[in-house]
Amino acid sequence: MIDRDSVRMLEFPQRGDERGHLVIVEGNQDIPFEIKRIFYIYGSDDTVVRGQHANLRSEFVLINVAGRSKVRVDDGLGNEAVFHLNRPHTGIYLPKMVWKDMYDFSEDSVLLVLSSEHYDPDEYIRSYEEFERLMREKANKS
Ligand code: TYD
């Protein structure tokens, strides 16, 4: 079964040859969702922190197709982990309802983001206190 619950690094198939590198990311195959949206972030530096939100519905895969950055994930229940994005054939899978910060961008960082949903500002939770409350509520129910 496809795991859509846990944060994890993914490794994508590479079909490079003497002409250069080629990395493949197919929706529902190399990543656990159908891709509805892509966006990319560049021109950030090591003084910037991006993200700082959780999403009610969107799942994401983040790939540093050039350069490097870090992603801190937090479950709102006191657990956090830091992942390093620094290889174009790897990415991080972020399920819905994970708090994330992207930071420590190298000057040449191009961070590609694939998403399971079209953009809807109403499904973004931008208050950490609200996120913690929702995650505590969920934990108490299960
Ligand atoms: P923001 O969510 O702050 O970016 P990040 O998660 O990288 O910190 O988005 C910056 C602006 O871009 C904000 O005004 C919303 C807008 N935006 C869209 O219109 N569509 C999108 O798909 C995304 C990701 C952002």
Coordinates of N, CA and C and ligand atoms in Angstrom, one line a residue:
M1 N 0.8 -1.2 0.0 CA 0.0 0.0 0.0 C 0.9 1.3 0.0
I2 N 0.4 2.3 -0.7 CA 1.2 3.5 -0.7 C 1.1 4.3 0.6
D3 N 2.2 4.6 1.2 CA 2.2 5.3 2.5 C 2.0 6.8 2.2
R4 N 0.9 7.3 2.7 CA 0.6 8.7 2.6 C 0.6 9.4 3.9
D5 N 1.2 8.8 4.9 CA 1.2 9.3 6.3 C 2.6 9.8 6.8
S6 N 3.7 9.2 6.3 CA 4.9 9.5 6.9 C 5.9 10.4 6.0
V7 N 6.5 11.3 6.7 CA 7.5 12.1 6.1 C 8.7 11.2 5.8
R8 N 9.2 11.3 4.6 CA 10.4 10.5 4.2 C 11.1 11.0 3.0
M9 N 12.4 10.6 2.9 CA 13.1 11.0 1.7 C 12.7 9.9 0.6
L10 N 12.7 10.4 -0.6 CA 12.4 9.6 -1.8 C 13.6 9.6 -2.7
E11 N 13.8 8.5 -3.4 CA 14.9 8.5 -4.4 C 14.3 8.2 -5.8
F12 N 14.6 9.1 -6.7 CA 14.0 8.9 -8.1 C 14.9 8.2 -9.1
P13 N 14.2 7.5 -10.0 CA 15.0 6.9 -11.0 C 15.9 7.8 -11.9
Q14 N 17.1 7.4 -12.2 CA 18.0 8.2 -13.0 C 18.3 7.5 -14.3
R15 N 18.2 8.2 -15.3 CA 18.5 7.6 -16.7 C 19.5 8.5 -17.4
G16 N 20.5 8.9 -16.7 CA 21.6 9.7 -17.3 C 22.5 8.9 -18.2
D17 N 23.1 9.5 -19.1 CA 24.1 8.9 -19.9 C 25.2 9.9 -20.2
E18 N 26.0 9.6 -21.2 CA 27.2 10.5 -21.4 C 26.8 11.9 -21.8
R19 N 25.5 12.1 -22.1 CA 25.0 13.4 -22.5 C 24.7 14.3 -21.3
G20 N 24.5 13.6 -20.1 CA 24.2 14.3 -18.9 C 23.2 13.5 -18.1
H21 N 22.7 14.2 -17.0 CA 21.8 13.5 -16.1 C 20.3 13.7 -16.5
L22 N 19.5 12.7 -16.2 CA 18.1 12.8 -16.4 C 17.4 12.1 -15.2
V23 N 16.5 12.8 -14.5 CA 15.8 12.2 -13.4 C 14.3 12.2 -13.7
I24 N 13.7 11.1 -13.3 CA 12.3 11.0 -13.6 C 11.4 11.0 -12.3
V25 N 10.3 11.8 -12.4 CA 9.4 11.8 -11.3 C 8.0 11.7 -11.9
E26 N 7.4 10.5 -11.7 CA 6.0 10.3 -12.3 C 5.0 10.3 -11.1
G27 N 4.0 11.0 -11.3 CA 2.9 11.1 -10.3 C 2.3 9.7 -10.1
N28 N 1.9 9.4 -8.9 CA 1.3 8.1 -8.5 C 2.3 6.9 -8.7
Q29 N 3.5 7.2 -9.1 CA 4.5 6.1 -9.2 C 5.7 6.4 -8.4
D30 N 6.5 7.4 -8.7 CA 7.7 7.7 -7.9 C 7.3 8.5 -6.7
I31 N 6.1 9.1 -6.7 CA 5.6 9.9 -5.6 C 4.2 9.4 -5.3
P32 N 3.7 9.5 -4.1 CA 2.4 8.9 -3.7 C 1.2 9.7 -4.1
F33 N 1.2 10.6 -5.0 CA 0.0 11.3 -5.4 C 0.1 11.8 -6.8
E34 N -1.1 12.1 -7.4 CA -1.1 12.7 -8.7 C -0.7 14.2 -8.6
I35 N 0.1 14.7 -9.5 CA 0.6 16.1 -9.4 C -0.4 17.0 -10.0
K36 N -0.9 18.0 -9.2 CA -1.8 19.0 -9.7 C -1.2 20.3 -9.9
R37 N -0.1 20.5 -9.2 CA 0.5 21.9 -9.2 C 2.0 21.7 -9.0
I38 N 2.8 22.6 -9.7 CA 4.2 22.7 -9.3 C 4.5 24.2 -9.2
F39 N 5.5 24.4 -8.3 CA 6.0 25.8 -8.1 C 7.5 25.6 -7.7
Y40 N 8.2 26.7 -7.9 CA 9.6 26.6 -7.5 C 10.1 27.8 -6.9
I41 N 11.1 27.7 -6.0 CA 11.5 28.8 -5.2 C 13.0 29.0 -5.5
Y42 N 13.4 30.2 -5.8 CA 14.9 30.4 -6.0 C 15.1 31.9 -5.6
G43 N 16.4 32.2 -5.4 CA 16.7 33.6 -5.0 C 16.6 33.8 -3.5
S44 N 16.3 32.7 -2.7 CA 16.3 32.8 -1.3 C 17.7 32.6 -0.8
D45 N 18.1 33.0 0.4 CA 19.4 32.7 0.9 C 19.4 32.2 2.3
D46 N 20.6 32.2 3.0 CA 20.6 31.6 4.3 C 20.1 32.4 5.4
T47 N 19.5 33.6 5.1 CA 18.9 34.4 6.1 C 17.3 34.2 6.1
V48 N 16.8 33.5 5.1 CA 15.4 33.4 4.9 C 14.8 32.1 5.5
V49 N 13.7 32.2 6.1 CA 12.9 31.0 6.4 C 11.6 31.1 5.7
R50 N 11.3 30.1 4.9 CA 10.0 30.0 4.1 C 9.1 28.9 4.7
G51 N 8.0 28.7 4.1 CA 7.1 27.7 4.6 C 6.4 28.3 5.8
Q52 N 6.7 27.7 7.0 CA 6.0 28.1 8.3 C 4.5 28.0 8.2
H53 N 4.1 26.8 7.7 CA 2.7 26.5 7.6 C 2.5 25.0 7.5
A54 N 1.2 24.6 7.8 CA 0.8 23.2 7.5 C -0.4 23.3 6.6
N55 N -0.7 22.2 6.0 CA -1.8 22.2 5.0 C -2.9 21.1 5.4
L56 N -4.1 21.6 5.3 CA -5.2 20.6 5.6 C -5.3 19.5 4.6
R57 N -5.0 19.8 3.3 CA -5.2 18.8 2.3 C -4.0 18.5 1.4
S58 N -3.1 19.6 1.2 CA -2.0 19.4 0.2 C -0.9 18.5 0.7
E59 N -0.5 17.6 -0.1 CA 0.7 16.8 0.1 C 1.8 17.4 -0.8
F60 N 3.0 17.3 -0.4 CA 4.1 17.9 -1.2 C 5.3 17.0 -1.4
V61 N 6.0 17.2 -2.5 CA 7.3 16.6 -2.6 C 8.2 17.8 -3.0
L62 N 9.3 17.9 -2.2 CA 10.3 19.0 -2.4 C 11.6 18.4 -2.9
I63 N 12.1 19.0 -4.0 CA 13.3 18.6 -4.6 C 14.2 19.8 -4.9
N64 N 15.4 19.8 -4.3 CA 16.4 20.8 -4.7 C 17.0 20.4 -6.1
V65 N 16.5 20.8 -7.1 CA 17.0 20.4 -8.5 C 18.3 21.1 -8.7
A66 N 18.6 22.2 -8.0 CA 20.0 22.8 -8.0 C 20.2 23.3 -6.6
G67 N 21.5 23.3 -6.2 CA 21.8 23.8 -4.9 C 21.3 23.0 -3.7
R68 N 21.1 23.6 -2.6 CA 20.7 22.9 -1.4 C 19.9 23.7 -0.4
S69 N 19.1 23.1 0.4 CA 18.4 23.7 1.4 C 18.1 22.7 2.5
K70 N 17.5 23.1 3.6 CA 17.0 22.2 4.6 C 15.6 22.4 4.9
V71 N 14.9 21.3 5.3 CA 13.5 21.3 5.7 C 13.4 20.8 7.1
R72 N 12.8 21.6 8.0 CA 12.4 21.2 9.3 C 11.0 20.8 9.4
V73 N 10.7 19.6 9.8 CA 9.3 19.2 9.9 C 8.9 19.0 11.4
D74 N 7.7 19.2 11.7 CA 7.2 19.2 13.1 C 5.8 18.7 13.1
D75 N 5.5 17.8 14.0 CA 4.2 17.2 14.1 C 3.2 17.8 15.1
G76 N 3.7 18.9 15.7 CA 2.8 19.7 16.6 C 2.7 19.0 18.0
L77 N 3.3 17.8 18.1 CA 3.2 17.1 19.4 C 4.6 16.9 20.0
G78 N 5.5 17.8 19.6 CA 6.9 17.8 20.2 C 7.9 17.1 19.5
N79 N 7.6 16.5 18.3 CA 8.6 15.8 17.5 C 9.0 16.6 16.3
E80 N 10.3 16.8 16.1 CA 10.7 17.5 14.8 C 11.9 16.8 14.3
A81 N 12.2 17.0 13.0 CA 13.3 16.4 12.3 C 13.7 17.3 11.2
V82 N 15.0 17.3 10.9 CA 15.6 18.1 9.8 C 16.1 17.2 8.7
F83 N 15.7 17.6 7.5 CA 16.2 16.9 6.3 C 17.0 17.8 5.4
H84 N 18.0 17.2 4.8 CA 18.9 18.0 3.9 C 18.5 17.7 2.5
L85 N 18.2 18.7 1.7 CA 17.9 18.5 0.3 C 19.2 19.0 -0.5
N86 N 19.9 18.1 -1.0 CA 21.1 18.5 -1.7 C 21.5 17.6 -2.9
R87 N 20.6 16.7 -3.3 CA 20.8 15.9 -4.5 C 19.6 15.9 -5.4
P88 N 19.8 16.3 -6.7 CA 18.6 16.4 -7.6 C 17.8 15.2 -7.8
H89 N 18.3 14.0 -7.5 CA 17.5 12.8 -7.7 C 16.8 12.3 -6.4
T90 N 16.8 13.2 -5.3 CA 16.1 12.8 -4.1 C 15.2 14.0 -3.8
G91 N 14.1 13.6 -3.0 CA 13.2 14.6 -2.6 C 12.6 14.2 -1.2
I92 N 11.9 15.1 -0.6 CA 11.2 14.8 0.6 C 9.7 14.8 0.4
Y93 N 9.1 13.7 0.9 CA 7.6 13.6 0.9 C 7.0 14.2 2.2
L94 N 6.1 15.1 2.0 CA 5.4 15.7 3.2 C 3.9 15.5 3.1
P95 N 3.4 14.6 3.9 CA 1.9 14.4 3.9 C 1.2 15.7 4.3
K96 N -0.1 15.7 4.3 CA -0.9 16.8 4.8 C -0.7 16.9 6.3
M97 N -0.9 18.0 6.8 CA -0.9 18.3 8.3 C 0.5 18.0 8.9
V98 N 1.5 18.6 8.3 CA 2.9 18.6 8.8 C 3.3 20.1 8.8
W99 N 3.8 20.6 9.9 CA 4.4 21.9 9.9 C 5.8 21.9 9.3
K100 N 6.1 22.8 8.4 CA 7.3 22.8 7.7 C 8.0 24.2 7.6
D101 N 9.3 24.2 7.8 CA 10.1 25.4 7.5 C 11.2 25.0 6.5
M102 N 11.4 25.8 5.5 CA 12.5 25.6 4.6 C 13.5 26.8 4.8
Y103 N 14.8 26.4 4.9 CA 15.8 27.4 5.3 C 17.1 27.0 4.9
D104 N 18.1 27.9 5.2 CA 19.5 27.6 4.8 C 19.7 27.3 3.3
F105 N 19.1 28.2 2.5 CA 19.2 28.0 1.0 C 20.6 28.4 0.6
S106 N 21.1 27.6 -0.3 CA 22.4 28.0 -0.9 C 22.0 29.1 -2.0
E107 N 23.0 29.8 -2.4 CA 22.8 30.9 -3.4 C 22.2 30.4 -4.7
D108 N 22.6 29.2 -5.0 CA 22.2 28.6 -6.3 C 21.0 27.7 -6.1
S109 N 20.3 27.7 -5.0 CA 19.2 26.8 -4.7 C 18.0 27.0 -5.6
V110 N 17.5 26.0 -6.2 CA 16.3 26.0 -6.9 C 15.5 24.9 -6.3
L111 N 14.5 25.2 -5.6 CA 13.7 24.2 -4.8 C 12.3 24.0 -5.6
L112 N 12.2 22.8 -6.2 CA 11.0 22.5 -6.9 C 10.0 21.8 -6.0
V113 N 8.8 22.3 -6.1 CA 7.7 21.7 -5.2 C 6.6 21.1 -6.0
L114 N 6.3 19.9 -5.8 CA 5.2 19.2 -6.5 C 4.1 19.1 -5.4
S115 N 2.8 19.3 -5.9 CA 1.7 19.3 -4.9 C 0.6 18.5 -5.4
S116 N -0.1 17.9 -4.5 CA -1.3 17.0 -4.8 C -2.6 17.9 -5.1
E117 N -2.5 19.2 -4.8 CA -3.7 20.1 -4.8 C -3.4 21.4 -5.6
H118 N -4.4 21.9 -6.1 CA -4.4 23.3 -6.7 C -4.2 24.3 -5.5
Y119 N -3.8 25.5 -5.7 CA -3.6 26.4 -4.7 C -4.9 26.9 -4.1
D120 N -5.0 26.8 -2.8 CA -6.2 27.3 -2.1 C -5.7 27.8 -0.7
P121 N -5.7 29.2 -0.6 CA -5.1 29.7 0.6 C -5.9 29.3 1.9
D122 N -7.1 28.9 1.7 CA -7.9 28.5 2.9 C -7.5 27.1 3.5
E123 N -6.7 26.4 2.8 CA -6.3 25.1 3.4 C -4.9 25.2 4.0
Y124 N -4.4 26.5 4.0 CA -3.1 26.7 4.7 C -3.3 27.1 6.2
I125 N -2.6 26.4 7.1 CA -2.7 26.8 8.5 C -1.4 27.6 8.8
R126 N -1.5 28.9 9.0 CA -0.3 29.7 9.2 C -0.1 30.1 10.7
S127 N -0.9 29.6 11.6 CA -0.7 29.8 13.0 C -0.2 28.5 13.6
Y128 N 1.0 28.6 14.2 CA 1.5 27.3 14.8 C 0.6 26.9 16.0
E129 N 0.1 27.9 16.7 CA -0.8 27.5 17.9 C -2.0 26.8 17.4
E130 N -2.6 27.2 16.3 CA -3.7 26.6 15.7 C -3.4 25.1 15.3
F131 N -2.2 25.0 14.6 CA -1.8 23.7 14.2 C -1.6 22.7 15.4
E132 N -0.9 23.2 16.4 CA -0.8 22.4 17.6 C -2.1 22.0 18.2
R133 N -3.0 22.9 18.2 CA -4.4 22.6 18.8 C -5.0 21.5 18.0
L134 N -5.0 21.6 16.7 CA -5.6 20.6 15.8 C -4.9 19.2 16.0
M135 N -3.6 19.2 16.1 CA -2.9 17.9 16.2 C -3.1 17.3 17.5
R136 N -3.3 18.1 18.6 CA -3.6 17.6 19.9 C -5.0 17.0 19.9
E137 N -5.9 17.7 19.3 CA -7.3 17.2 19.2 C -7.3 15.9 18.5
K138 N -6.6 15.8 17.4 CA -6.6 14.5 16.6 C -6.0 13.4 17.4
A139 N -4.9 13.7 18.1 CA -4.2 12.7 19.0 C -5.1 12.2 20.1
N140 N -5.9 13.1 20.6 CA -6.8 12.7 21.7 C -8.0 11.8 21.2
K141 N -8.3 12.0 20.0 CA -9.4 11.2 19.4 C -9.0 9.8 19.1
S142 N -7.7 9.6 18.7 CA -7.3 8.3 18.3 C -6.8 7.4 19.4
Ligands
TYD1 P1 4.0 31.3 0.5 O1 3.0 30.2 0.8 O2 4.4 32.3 1.5 O3 5.4 30.5 0.0 P2 6.3 29.6 0.9 O4 5.5 28.4 1.3 O5 7.4 29.2 0.0 O6 6.9 30.3 2.1 O7 3.6 32.0 -0.9 C1 4.0 33.2 -1.3 C2 3.0 33.9 -2.1 O8 2.7 33.2 -3.3 C3 1.7 34.1 -1.3 O9 1.1 35.4 -1.6 C4 0.8 33.0 -1.9 C5 1.3 32.9 -3.3 N1 1.1 31.5 -3.9 C6 0.2 31.3 -4.9 O10 -0.5 32.2 -5.3 N2 0.1 30.0 -5.4 C7 0.9 29.0 -4.9 O11 0.8 27.8 -5.4 C8 1.9 29.3 -3.9 C9 2.7 28.2 -3.3 C10 1.9 30.5 -3.4

